[in-house]
Short mmCIF file of C-alpha atoms in Angstrom, two decimals:
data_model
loop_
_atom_site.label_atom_id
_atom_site.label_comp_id
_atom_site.label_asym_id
_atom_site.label_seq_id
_atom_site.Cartn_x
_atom_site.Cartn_y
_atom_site.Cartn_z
CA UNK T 1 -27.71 -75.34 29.40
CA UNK T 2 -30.63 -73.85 27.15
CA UNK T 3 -29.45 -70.37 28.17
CA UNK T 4 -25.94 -71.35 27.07
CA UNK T 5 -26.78 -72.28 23.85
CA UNK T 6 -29.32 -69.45 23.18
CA UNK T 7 -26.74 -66.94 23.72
CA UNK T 8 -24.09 -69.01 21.62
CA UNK T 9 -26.70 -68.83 18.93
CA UNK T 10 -27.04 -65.12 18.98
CA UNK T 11 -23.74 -64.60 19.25
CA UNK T 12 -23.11 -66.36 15.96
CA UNK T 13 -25.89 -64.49 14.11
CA UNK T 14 -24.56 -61.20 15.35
CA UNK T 15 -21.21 -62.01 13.90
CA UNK T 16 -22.81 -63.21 10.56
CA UNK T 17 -24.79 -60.32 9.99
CA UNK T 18 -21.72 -57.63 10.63
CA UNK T 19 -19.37 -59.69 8.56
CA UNK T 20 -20.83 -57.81 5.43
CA UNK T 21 -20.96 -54.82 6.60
CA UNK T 22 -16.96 -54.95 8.13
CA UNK T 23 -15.74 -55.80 4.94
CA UNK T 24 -17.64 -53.20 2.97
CA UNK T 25 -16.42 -50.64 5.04
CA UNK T 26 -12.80 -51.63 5.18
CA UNK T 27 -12.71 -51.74 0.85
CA UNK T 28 -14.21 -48.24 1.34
CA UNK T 29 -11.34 -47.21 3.28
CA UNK T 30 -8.98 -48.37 1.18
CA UNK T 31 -9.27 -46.00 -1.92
CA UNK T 32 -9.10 -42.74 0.86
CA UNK T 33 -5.79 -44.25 2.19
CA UNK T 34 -4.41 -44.75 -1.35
CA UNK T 35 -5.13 -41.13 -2.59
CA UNK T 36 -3.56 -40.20 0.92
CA UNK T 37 -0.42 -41.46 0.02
CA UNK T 38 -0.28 -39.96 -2.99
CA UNK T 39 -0.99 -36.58 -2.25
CA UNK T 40 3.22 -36.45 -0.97
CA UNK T 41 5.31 -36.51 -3.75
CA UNK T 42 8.50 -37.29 -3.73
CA UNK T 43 11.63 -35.17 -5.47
CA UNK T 44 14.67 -35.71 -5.95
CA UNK T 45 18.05 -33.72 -4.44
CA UNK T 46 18.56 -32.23 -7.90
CA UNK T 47 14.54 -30.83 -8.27
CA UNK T 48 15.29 -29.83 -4.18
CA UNK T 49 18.14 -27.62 -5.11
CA UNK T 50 16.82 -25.95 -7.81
CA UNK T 51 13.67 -25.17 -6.06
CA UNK T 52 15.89 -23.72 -2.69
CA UNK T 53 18.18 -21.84 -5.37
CA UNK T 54 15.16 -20.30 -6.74
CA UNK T 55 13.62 -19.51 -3.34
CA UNK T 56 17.20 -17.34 -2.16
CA UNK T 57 17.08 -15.78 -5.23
CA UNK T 58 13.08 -14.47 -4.88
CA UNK T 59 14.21 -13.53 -1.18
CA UNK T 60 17.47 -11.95 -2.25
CA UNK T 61 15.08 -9.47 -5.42
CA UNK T 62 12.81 -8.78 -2.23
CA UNK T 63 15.50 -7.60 0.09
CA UNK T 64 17.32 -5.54 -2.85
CA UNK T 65 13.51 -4.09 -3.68
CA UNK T 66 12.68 -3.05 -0.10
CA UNK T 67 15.98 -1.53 1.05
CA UNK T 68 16.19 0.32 -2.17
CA UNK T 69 16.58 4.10 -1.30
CA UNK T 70 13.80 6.20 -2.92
CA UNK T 71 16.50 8.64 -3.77
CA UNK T 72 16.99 6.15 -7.09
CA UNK T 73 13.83 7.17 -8.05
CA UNK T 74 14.07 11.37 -7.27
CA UNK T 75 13.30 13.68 -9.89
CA UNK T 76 16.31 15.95 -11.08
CA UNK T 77 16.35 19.33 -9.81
CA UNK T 78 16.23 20.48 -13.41
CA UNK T 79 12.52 20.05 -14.60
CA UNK T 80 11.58 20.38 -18.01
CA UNK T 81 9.40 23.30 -19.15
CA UNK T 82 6.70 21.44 -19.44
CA UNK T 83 6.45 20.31 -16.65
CA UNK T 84 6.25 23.69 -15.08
CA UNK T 85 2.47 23.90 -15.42
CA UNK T 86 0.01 23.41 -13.06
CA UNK T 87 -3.36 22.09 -13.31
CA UNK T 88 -6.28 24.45 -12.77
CA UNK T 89 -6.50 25.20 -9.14
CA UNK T 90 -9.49 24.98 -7.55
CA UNK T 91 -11.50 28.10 -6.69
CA UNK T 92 -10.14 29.96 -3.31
CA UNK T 93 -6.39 29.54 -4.45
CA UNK T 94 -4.26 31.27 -6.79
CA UNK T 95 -0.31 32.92 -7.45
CA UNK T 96 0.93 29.71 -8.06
CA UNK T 97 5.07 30.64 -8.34
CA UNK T 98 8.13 28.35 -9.22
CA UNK T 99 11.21 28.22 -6.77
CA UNK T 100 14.13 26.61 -6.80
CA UNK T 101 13.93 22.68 -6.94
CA UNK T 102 10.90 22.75 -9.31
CA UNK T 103 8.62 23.21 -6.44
CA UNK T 104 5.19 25.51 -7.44
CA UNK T 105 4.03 27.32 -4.14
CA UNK T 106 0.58 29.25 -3.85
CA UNK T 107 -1.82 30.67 -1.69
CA UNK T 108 -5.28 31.39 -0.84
CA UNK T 109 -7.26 34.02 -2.04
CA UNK T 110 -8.05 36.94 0.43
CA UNK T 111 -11.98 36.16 0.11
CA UNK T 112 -11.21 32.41 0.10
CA UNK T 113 -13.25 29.94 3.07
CA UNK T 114 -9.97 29.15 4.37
CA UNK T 115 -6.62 30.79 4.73
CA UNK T 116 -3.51 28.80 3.64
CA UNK T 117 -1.04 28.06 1.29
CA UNK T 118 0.41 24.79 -0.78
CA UNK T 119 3.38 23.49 -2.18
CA UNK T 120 3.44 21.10 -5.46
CA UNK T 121 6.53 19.19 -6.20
CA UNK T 122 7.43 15.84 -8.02
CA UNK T 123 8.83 13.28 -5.31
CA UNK T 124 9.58 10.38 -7.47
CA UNK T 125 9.12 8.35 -10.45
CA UNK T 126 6.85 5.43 -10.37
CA UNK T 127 8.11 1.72 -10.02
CA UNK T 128 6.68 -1.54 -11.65
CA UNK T 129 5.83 -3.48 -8.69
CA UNK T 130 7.59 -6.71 -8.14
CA UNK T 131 5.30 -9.96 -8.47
CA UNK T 132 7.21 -11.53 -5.93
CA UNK T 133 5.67 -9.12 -3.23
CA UNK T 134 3.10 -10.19 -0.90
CA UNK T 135 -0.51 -8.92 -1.27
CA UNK T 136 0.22 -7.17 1.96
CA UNK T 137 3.40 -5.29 0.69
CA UNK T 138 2.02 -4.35 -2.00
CA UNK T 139 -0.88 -2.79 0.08
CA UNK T 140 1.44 -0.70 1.60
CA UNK T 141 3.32 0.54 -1.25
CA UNK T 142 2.15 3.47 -4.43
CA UNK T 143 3.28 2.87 -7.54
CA UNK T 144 6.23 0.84 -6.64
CA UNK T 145 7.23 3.18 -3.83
CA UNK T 146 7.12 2.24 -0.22
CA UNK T 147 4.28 4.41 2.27
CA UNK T 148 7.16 4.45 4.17
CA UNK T 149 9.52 6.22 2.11
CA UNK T 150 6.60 8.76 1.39
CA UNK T 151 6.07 9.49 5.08
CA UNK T 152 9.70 9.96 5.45
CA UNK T 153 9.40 12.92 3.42
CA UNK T 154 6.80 14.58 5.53
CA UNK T 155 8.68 13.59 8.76
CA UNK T 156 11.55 15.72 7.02
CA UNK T 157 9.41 18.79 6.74
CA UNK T 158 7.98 18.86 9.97
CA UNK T 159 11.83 17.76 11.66
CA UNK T 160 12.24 21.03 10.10
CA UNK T 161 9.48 23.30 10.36
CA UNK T 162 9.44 21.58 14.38
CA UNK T 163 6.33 20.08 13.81
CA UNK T 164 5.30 16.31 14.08
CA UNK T 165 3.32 13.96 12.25
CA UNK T 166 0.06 12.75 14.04
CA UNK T 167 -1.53 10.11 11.50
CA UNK T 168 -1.53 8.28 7.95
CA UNK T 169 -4.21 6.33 5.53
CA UNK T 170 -4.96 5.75 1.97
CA UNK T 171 -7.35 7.21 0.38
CA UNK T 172 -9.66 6.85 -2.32
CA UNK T 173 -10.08 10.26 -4.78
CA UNK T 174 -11.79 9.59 -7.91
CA UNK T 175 -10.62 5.94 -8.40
CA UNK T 176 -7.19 6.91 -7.69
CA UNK T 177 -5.00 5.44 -4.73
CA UNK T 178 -3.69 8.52 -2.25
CA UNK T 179 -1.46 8.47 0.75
CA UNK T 180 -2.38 10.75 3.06
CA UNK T 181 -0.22 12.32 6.43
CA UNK T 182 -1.80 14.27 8.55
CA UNK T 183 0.68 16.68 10.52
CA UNK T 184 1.03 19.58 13.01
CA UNK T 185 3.29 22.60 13.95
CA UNK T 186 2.84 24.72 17.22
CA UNK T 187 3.52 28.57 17.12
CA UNK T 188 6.31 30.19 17.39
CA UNK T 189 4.75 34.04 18.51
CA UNK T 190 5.07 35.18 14.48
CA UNK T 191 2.57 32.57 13.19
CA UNK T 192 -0.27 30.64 15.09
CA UNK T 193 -0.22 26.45 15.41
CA UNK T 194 -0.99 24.80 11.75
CA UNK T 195 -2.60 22.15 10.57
CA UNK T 196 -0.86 20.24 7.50
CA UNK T 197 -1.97 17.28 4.71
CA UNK T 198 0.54 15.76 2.94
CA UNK T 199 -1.12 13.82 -0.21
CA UNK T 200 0.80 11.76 -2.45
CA UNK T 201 -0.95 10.69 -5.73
CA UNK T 202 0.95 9.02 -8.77
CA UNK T 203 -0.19 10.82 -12.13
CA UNK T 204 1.04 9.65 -15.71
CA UNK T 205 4.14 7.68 -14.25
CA UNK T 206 5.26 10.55 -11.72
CA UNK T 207 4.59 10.18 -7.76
CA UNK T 208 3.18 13.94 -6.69
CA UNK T 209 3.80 15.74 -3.09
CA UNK T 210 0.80 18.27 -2.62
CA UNK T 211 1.37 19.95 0.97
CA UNK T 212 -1.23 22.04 2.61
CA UNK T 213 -1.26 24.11 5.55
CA UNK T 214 -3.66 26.35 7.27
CA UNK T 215 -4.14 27.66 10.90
CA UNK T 216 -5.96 25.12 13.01
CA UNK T 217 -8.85 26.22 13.72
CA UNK T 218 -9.71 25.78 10.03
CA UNK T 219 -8.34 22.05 9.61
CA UNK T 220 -12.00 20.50 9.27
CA UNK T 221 -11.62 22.16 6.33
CA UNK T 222 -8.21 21.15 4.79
CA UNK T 223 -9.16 17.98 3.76
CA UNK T 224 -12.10 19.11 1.39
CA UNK T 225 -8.89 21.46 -0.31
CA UNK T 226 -7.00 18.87 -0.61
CA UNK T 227 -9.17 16.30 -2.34
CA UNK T 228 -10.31 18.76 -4.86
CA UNK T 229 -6.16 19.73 -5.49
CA UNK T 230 -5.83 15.73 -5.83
CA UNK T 231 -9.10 15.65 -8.14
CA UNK T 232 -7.34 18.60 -10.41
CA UNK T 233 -3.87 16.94 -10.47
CA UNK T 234 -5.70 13.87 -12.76
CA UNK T 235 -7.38 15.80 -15.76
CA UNK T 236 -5.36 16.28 -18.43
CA UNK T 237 -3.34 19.37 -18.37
CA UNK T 238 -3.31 19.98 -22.22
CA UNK T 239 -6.99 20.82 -21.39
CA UNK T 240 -6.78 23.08 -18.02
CA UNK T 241 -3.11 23.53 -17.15
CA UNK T 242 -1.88 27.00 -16.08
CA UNK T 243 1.78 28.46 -16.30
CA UNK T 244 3.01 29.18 -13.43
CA UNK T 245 5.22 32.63 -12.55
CA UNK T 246 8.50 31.88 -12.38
#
C-alpha cells in the first residue's frame, strides 16, 4: 500500500513539474508554424496567366536567339577601306596581302623560329547578349555569338582542307575572352601534316577569325604566335596599323 502511494505521489510531481515546460514549448511552436504558412502565397488565375504568358514568351526569345543562323550576323564581302589594315604583326611574320572576301593572308619570315602562314578575316558582328540566358549559355557564347557557330567555321575549313578538329577552350589574352580550336591536316605527298589554331577574339564590336598553320613538328610553338597575333589585334590601329598589299 505505501509503495502504491509513493509512486502515485511521484507520478503527480513528475506531471506538475513538465506541465510548464509542455506549454512553453508548444507557444514556441506556434509562431514557426504561422510563418510556415505564410511563406505560400496564394494567386489568383488572372496573376497565373500572366506569369505562364510571360514565361512562353522568355522561352519563345530563347529559342529564336539560339537557332538564329550566324549568317545574320556575317560581314559583307565588300569591306570598307579602312578596314583593310592590319595591326602590326608581330616579329617573324610579314607580306600581309588582301584576297578576295576581305581576307588578309601572310607568312613567316625566312629567318623566322617557325615556318607558317595566317589568314585574318572578319567572321561576324557582335551581339548584345540576351538577359534571359542562363549563366551557363552565356559561358558558352562571345559577344553574343554561339562557340558553336564559331567552331562550325573551323570544321568548314578543315571539311575542306581534309583535316579534322581535335580540341576547343577559352582563353584568356590580355583580359580579353578568346575561343580557341585546335585542328589538324595529314599530308598529301606536296606538303607535310599541319598543325592549325583557330582564335576568335571580338575587337571594337567585330568577332575576328585569326587562322594559323605550321608543320607539326613546330606546333609547341603555334600557340605562343598566336597569342601575340591576338595581343596585336587589341591596340589601337590608328597607332600601329599597317596597309596591307592588295
Amino acid at each position: 500500500m505505501l509503495r502504491t502511494i509513493t509512486l502515485s505521489l511521484l507520478m503527480l510531481v513528475s506531471l506538475v513539474v513538465m506541465l510548464p515546460f509542455a506549454s512553453s514549448t508548444a507557444h514556441g511552436l506556434r509562431p514557426g508554424s504561422a510563418s510556415h504558412q505564410q511563406r505560400y502565397r496564394r494567386h489568383s488565375r488572372a496573376w497565373w496567366r500572366r506569369h505562364r504568358a510571360r514565361l512562353r514568351m522568355r522561352r519563345a526569345a530563347a529559342l529564336a536567339h539560339r537557332s538564329s543562323p550566324l549568317n545574320s550576323g556575317i560581314v559583307n564581302s565588300a569591306v570598307p577601306e579602312a578596314a583593310l589594315s592590319l595591326p602590326k604583326l608581330p616579329a617573324g611574320w610579314n607580306n600581309a596581302t588582301l584576297v578576295k572576301g576581305g581576307e588578309l593572308k601572310f607568312r613567316t619570315e625566312g629567318s623566322a623560329t617557325i615556318p607558317g602562314q595566317g589568314t585574318l578575316a572578319v567572321v561576324a558582328r557582335s551581339r548584345p547578349t540576351p538577359a534571359f540566358l542562363t549563366q551557363r549559355e552565356q559561358r558558352t557564347m562571345l559577344s553574343g555569338v554561339s562557340f558553336s557557330d564559331l567552331r562550325r567555321i573551323a570544321i568548314d575549313k578543315m571539311i575542306n582542307a581534309g583535316g579534322w578538329v581535335i580540341n576547343d577552350y577559352e582563353r584568356q589574352v590580355n583580359g580579353a575572352r578568346v575561343f580557341v580550336v585546335i585542328a589538324q591536316t595529314p599530308s598529301d605527298g606536296r606538303s607535310p601534316e599541319k598543325a592549325w589554331n583557330f582564335y576568335f577574339a571580338e575587337v571594337d564590336g567585330k568577332i575576328y577569325s585569326l587562322t594559323l598553320n605550321t608543320p607539326l613538328e613546330f606546333s609547341n610553338k603555334l600557340t605562343v604566335e598566336g597569342e601575340k597575333f591576338v595581343s596585336s589585334l587589341t591596340v589601337n590601329p590608328n597607332t600601329t596599323a599597317q596597309p596591307a598589299n592588295k
